XYZ file of C-alpha atoms in Angstrom:
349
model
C 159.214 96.365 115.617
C 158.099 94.110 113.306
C 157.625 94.925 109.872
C 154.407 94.276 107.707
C 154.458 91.408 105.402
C 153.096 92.902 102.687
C 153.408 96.725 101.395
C 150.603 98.884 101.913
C 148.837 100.319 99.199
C 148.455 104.060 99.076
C 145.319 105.874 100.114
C 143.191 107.447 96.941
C 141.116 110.141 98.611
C 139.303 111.047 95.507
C 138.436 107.344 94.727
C 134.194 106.338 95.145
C 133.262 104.287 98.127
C 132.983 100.105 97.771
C 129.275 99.165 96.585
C 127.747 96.178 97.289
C 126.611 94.345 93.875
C 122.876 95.515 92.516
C 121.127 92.790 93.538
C 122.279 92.544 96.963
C 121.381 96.378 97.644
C 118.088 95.284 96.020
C 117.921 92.762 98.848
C 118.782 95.266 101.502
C 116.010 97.645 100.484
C 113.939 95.055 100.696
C 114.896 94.470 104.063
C 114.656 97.864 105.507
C 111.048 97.892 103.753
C 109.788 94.748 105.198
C 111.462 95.417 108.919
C 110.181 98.991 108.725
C 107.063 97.516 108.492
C 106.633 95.104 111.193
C 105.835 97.431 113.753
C 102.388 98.072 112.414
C 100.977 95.522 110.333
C 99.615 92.316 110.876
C 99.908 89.037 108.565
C 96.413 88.376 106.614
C 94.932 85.242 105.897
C 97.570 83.040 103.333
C 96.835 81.781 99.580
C 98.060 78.803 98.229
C 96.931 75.400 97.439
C 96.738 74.322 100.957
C 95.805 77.596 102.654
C 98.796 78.652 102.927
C 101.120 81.797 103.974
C 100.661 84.607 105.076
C 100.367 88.268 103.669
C 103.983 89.711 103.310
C 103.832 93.410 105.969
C 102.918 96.724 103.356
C 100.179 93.975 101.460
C 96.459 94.939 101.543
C 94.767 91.748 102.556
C 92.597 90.594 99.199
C 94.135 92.774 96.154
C 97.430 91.682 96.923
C 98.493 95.111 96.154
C 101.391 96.823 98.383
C 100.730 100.019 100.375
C 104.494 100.591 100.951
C 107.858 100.418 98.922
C 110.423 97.515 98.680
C 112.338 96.280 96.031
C 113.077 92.825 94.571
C 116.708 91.840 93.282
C 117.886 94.417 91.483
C 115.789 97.493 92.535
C 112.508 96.890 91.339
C 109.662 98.322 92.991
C 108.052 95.539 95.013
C 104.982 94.295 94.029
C 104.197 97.731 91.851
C 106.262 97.051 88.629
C 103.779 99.010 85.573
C 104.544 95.420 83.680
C 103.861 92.438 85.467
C 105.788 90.657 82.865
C 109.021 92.897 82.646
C 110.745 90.239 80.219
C 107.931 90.162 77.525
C 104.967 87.964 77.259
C 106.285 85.553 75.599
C 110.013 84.374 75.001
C 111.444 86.767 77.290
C 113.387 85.040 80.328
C 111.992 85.793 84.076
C 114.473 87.436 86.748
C 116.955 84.263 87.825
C 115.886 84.789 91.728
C 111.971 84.543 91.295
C 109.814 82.248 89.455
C 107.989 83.893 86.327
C 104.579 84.133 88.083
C 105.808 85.952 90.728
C 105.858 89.395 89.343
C 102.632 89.179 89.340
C 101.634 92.239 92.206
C 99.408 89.670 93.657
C 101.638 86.527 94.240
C 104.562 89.350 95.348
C 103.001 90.137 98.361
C 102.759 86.638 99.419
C 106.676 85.772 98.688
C 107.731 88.328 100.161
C 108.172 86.932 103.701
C 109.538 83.558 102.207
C 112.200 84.695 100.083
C 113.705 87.199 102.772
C 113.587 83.846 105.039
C 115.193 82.087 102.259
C 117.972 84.887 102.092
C 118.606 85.008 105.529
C 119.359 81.644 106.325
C 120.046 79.756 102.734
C 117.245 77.257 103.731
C 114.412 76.145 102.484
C 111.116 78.943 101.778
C 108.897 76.543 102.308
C 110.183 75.964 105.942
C 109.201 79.565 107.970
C 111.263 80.354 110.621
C 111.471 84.030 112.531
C 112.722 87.363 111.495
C 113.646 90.202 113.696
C 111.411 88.591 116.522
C 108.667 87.736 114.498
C 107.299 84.847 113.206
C 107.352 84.290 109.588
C 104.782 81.429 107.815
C 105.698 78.705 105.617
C 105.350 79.589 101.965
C 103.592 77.599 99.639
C 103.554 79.777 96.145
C 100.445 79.234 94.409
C 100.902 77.147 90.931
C 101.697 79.069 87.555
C 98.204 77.625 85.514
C 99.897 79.398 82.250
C 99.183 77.427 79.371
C 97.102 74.896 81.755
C 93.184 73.723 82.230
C 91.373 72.402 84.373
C 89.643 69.313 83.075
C 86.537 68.302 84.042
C 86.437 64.774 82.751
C 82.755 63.043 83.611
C 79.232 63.680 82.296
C 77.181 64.154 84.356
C 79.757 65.445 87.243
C 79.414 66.257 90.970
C 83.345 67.846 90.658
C 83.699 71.897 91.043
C 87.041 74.017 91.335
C 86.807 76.202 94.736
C 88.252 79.806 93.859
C 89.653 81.282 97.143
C 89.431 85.042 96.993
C 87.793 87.508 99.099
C 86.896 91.191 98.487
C 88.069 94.160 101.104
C 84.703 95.096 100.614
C 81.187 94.593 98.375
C 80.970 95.143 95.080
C 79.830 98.031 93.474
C 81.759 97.110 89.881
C 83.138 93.678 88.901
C 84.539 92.093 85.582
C 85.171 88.382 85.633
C 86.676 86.330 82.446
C 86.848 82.736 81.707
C 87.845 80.364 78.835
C 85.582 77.505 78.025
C 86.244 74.465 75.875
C 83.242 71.538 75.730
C 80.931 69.682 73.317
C 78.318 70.145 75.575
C 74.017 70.912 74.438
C 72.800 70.802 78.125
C 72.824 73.348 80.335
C 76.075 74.015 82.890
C 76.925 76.647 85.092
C 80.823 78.013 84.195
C 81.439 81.063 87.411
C 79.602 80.766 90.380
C 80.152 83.395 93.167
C 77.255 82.579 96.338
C 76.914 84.725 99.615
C 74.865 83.633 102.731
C 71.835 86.350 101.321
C 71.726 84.960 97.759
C 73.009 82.037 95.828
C 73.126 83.594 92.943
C 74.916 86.635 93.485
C 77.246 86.266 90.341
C 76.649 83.682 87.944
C 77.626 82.740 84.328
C 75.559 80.739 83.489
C 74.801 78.831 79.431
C 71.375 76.756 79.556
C 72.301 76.318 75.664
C 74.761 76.616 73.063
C 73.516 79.984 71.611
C 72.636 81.336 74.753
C 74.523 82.841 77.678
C 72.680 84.230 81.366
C 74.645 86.643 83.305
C 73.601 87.188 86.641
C 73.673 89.541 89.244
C 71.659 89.525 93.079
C 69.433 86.488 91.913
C 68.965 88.082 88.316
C 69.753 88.250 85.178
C 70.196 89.260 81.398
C 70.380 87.059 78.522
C 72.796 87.226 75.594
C 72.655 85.106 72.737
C 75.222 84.143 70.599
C 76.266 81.944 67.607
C 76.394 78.406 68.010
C 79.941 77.324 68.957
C 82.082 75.583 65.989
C 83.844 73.489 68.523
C 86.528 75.518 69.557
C 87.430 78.022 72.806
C 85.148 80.263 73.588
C 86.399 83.610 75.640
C 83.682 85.613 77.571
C 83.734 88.518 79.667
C 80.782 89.939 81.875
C 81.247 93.460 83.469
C 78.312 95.076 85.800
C 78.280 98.699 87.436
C 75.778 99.560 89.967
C 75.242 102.878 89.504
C 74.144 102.232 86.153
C 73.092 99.113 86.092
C 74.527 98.345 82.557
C 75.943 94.905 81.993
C 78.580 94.359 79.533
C 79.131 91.224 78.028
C 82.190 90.004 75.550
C 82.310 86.912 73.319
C 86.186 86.306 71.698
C 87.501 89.824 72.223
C 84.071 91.280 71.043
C 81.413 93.521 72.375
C 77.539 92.625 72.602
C 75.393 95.458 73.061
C 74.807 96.351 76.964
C 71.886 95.880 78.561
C 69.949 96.826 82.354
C 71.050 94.685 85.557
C 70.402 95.511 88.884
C 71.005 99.130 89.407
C 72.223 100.327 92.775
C 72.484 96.945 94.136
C 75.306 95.982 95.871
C 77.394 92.253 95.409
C 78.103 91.481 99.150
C 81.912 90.404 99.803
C 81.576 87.062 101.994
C 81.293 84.604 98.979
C 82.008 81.222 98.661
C 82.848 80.578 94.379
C 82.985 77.676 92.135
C 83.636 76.423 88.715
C 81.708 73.827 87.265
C 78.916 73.864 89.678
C 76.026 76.195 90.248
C 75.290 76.905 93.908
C 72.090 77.231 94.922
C 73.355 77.710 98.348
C 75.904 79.084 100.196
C 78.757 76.761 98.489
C 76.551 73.677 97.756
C 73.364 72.540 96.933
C 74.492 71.429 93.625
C 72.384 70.213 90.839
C 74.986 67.575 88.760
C 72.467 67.752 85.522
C 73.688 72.041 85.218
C 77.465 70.470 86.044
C 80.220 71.529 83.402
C 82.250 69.110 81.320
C 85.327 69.903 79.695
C 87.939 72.263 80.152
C 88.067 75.886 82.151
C 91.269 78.080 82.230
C 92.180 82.020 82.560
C 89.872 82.514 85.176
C 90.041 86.217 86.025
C 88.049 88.395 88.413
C 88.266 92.168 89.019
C 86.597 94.395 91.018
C 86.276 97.291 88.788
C 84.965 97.652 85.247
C 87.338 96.710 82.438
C 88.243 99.285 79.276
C 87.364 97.893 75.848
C 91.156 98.006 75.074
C 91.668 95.612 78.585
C 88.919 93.465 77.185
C 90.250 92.756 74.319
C 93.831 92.424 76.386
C 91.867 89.740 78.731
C 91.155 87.916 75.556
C 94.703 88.181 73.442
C 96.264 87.126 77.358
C 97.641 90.196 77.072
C 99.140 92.254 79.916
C 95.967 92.585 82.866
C 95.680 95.006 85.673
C 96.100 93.070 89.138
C 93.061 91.492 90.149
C 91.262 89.749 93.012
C 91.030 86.294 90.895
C 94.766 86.212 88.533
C 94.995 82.675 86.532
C 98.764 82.899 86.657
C 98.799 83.192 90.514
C 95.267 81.590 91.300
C 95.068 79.859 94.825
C 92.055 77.055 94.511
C 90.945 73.145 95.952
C 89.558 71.057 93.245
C 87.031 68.588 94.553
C 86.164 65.224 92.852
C 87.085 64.741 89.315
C 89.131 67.459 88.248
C 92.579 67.453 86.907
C 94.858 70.028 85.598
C 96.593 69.820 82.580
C 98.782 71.207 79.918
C 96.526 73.209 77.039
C 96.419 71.025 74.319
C 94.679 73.156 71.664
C 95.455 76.781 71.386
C 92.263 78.911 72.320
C 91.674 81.783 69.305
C 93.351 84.889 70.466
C 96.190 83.174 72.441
């Protein structure tokens, strides 16, 4: 009888089962969450730069919002966190497994699938592969624009920015917000959402420097406003159809509301644009209402906005999820438009 090599070490009944590390169960729920899933749902149409992945199973296709529970890394609910920005706004440093802009709910759903990939075989996310029979897209994540622009560099221009979102459904409230920086007297179109029915279905629209139009189903409300001192300027337009009142914010501040189209309804199948006014469905572009200069935080929501989130949408402050998100905004430029780092601070930031 041979003898064991080594003595063996006595049995502690009372002493708690081996755990795997936190982040590894985190990984595990977030396993059992996406395989539980598979059964049932299908993969939506993909974001990113190039058109991209797929949606990630328990995603609703457009809000990039989950329906089901997972976690990422260490527990956190998948995709549902109350702070998209867990670390801080500023300063704080993002979870080591997952680029910063992808706590964003929105961008979550779509990394899902390429980070379980990435787990399973050590590879490359951007490859694909199969899981558990299925096939699972490429990833491309869609570029973090924080602190970036998109510069429109000629005058006159025939260069736009496509915006690739689409709505579950029409719109009976929407809020979109943009940041503008040009020198420009002419007029240029800024937002530009177009369906097959009417060109002009949202539109943002500044024929002068003291003036902004803000349209909605073909038309519109004026608002004026100070001339610009050569700076940022920050505006949010907000429009509910069973009022019809149209809200309108320039730097974090409140215009008073006006009439716009009550009961109407903003049809979902829409082609939109920056820098170019469509006046139809996603061309028929005049270049002398183009815009010149610089465009960032480009956000689009399909709800009305608080006065505490419009201020928030100004400061960059935390933001509810939304079908347009800067930070996780999937987008084709076409002709002459680059992006680049922000080089002057916008008021508010």
């Amino acid at each position: 009888m041979l003898l064991p090599s080594h003595p063996r070490q006595p049995i502690n009944p009372w002493a708690p089962a081996p755990t795997a590390a936190p982040s590894t169960m985190g990984r595990l729920r977030l396993w059992l969450a996406v395989l539980a899933g598979l059964s049932g749902v299908t993969a939506q149409e993909g974001r990113g730069t190039s058109g991209g992945p797929g949606l990630a199973p328990g995603c609703r296709a457009g809000s990039g919002e989950p329906w089901g529970v997972g976690t990422w890394g260490g527990g956190q609910p998948r995709g549902s966190h109350p702070d998209p920005h867990p670390w801080g706004h500023r300063g704080g440093s993002a979870p080591s497994d997952a680029p910063s802009h992808l706590w964003e709910p929105s961008a979550l759903c779509q990394w899902g699938w390429g980070m379980l990939e990435h787990q399973r075989h050590g590879g490359d996310i951007s490859q694909g592969g199969r899981l558990g029979g299925h096939h699972v897209p490429s990833v491309t994540p869609p570029p973090d624009l924080y602190r970036k622009v998109f510069v429109f560099r000629t005058d006159p221009s025939d260069a736009y920015v496509v915006l690739r979102a689409k709505p579950e459904q029409p719109l009976l409230n929407f809020t979109v917000c943009l940041r503008s920086y040009t020198d420009l007297t002419r007029p240029h179109s800024l937002f530009s959402y177009a369906t097959k029915a009417q060109d002009n279905e949202i539109l943002l629209f500044k024929p002068k420097p003291t003036e902004y139009r803000f349209y909605v189903g073909g038309k519109f409300v004026t608002f004026r406003v100070p001339e610009g001192r050569g700076d940022w300027e920050h505006v949010c337009a907000s429009w509910e159809s069973a009022t019809g009142i149209a809200e309108f914010w320039l730097n974090g501040k409140p215009w008073p509301r006006k009439g716009l189209q009550k009961d109407y309804v903003v049809g979902a199948d829409a082609v939109i644009t920056l820098g170019q006014e469509q006046d139809a469905f996603g061309g028929g572009f005049d270049v002398y209402n183009s815009f010149t200069g610089e465009l960032a935080d480009v956000h689009l929501w399909d709800a009305g906005l608080s006065p505490d989130k419009m201020r928030a949408a100004y400061q960059s402050l935390r933001l509810p999820p939304a079908l347009l998100a800067w930070r996780s905004l999937s987008y084709e430029t076409k002709g002459d438009v680059v992006v680049k780092p922000r080089l002057r601070e916008a008021l508010g930031r």
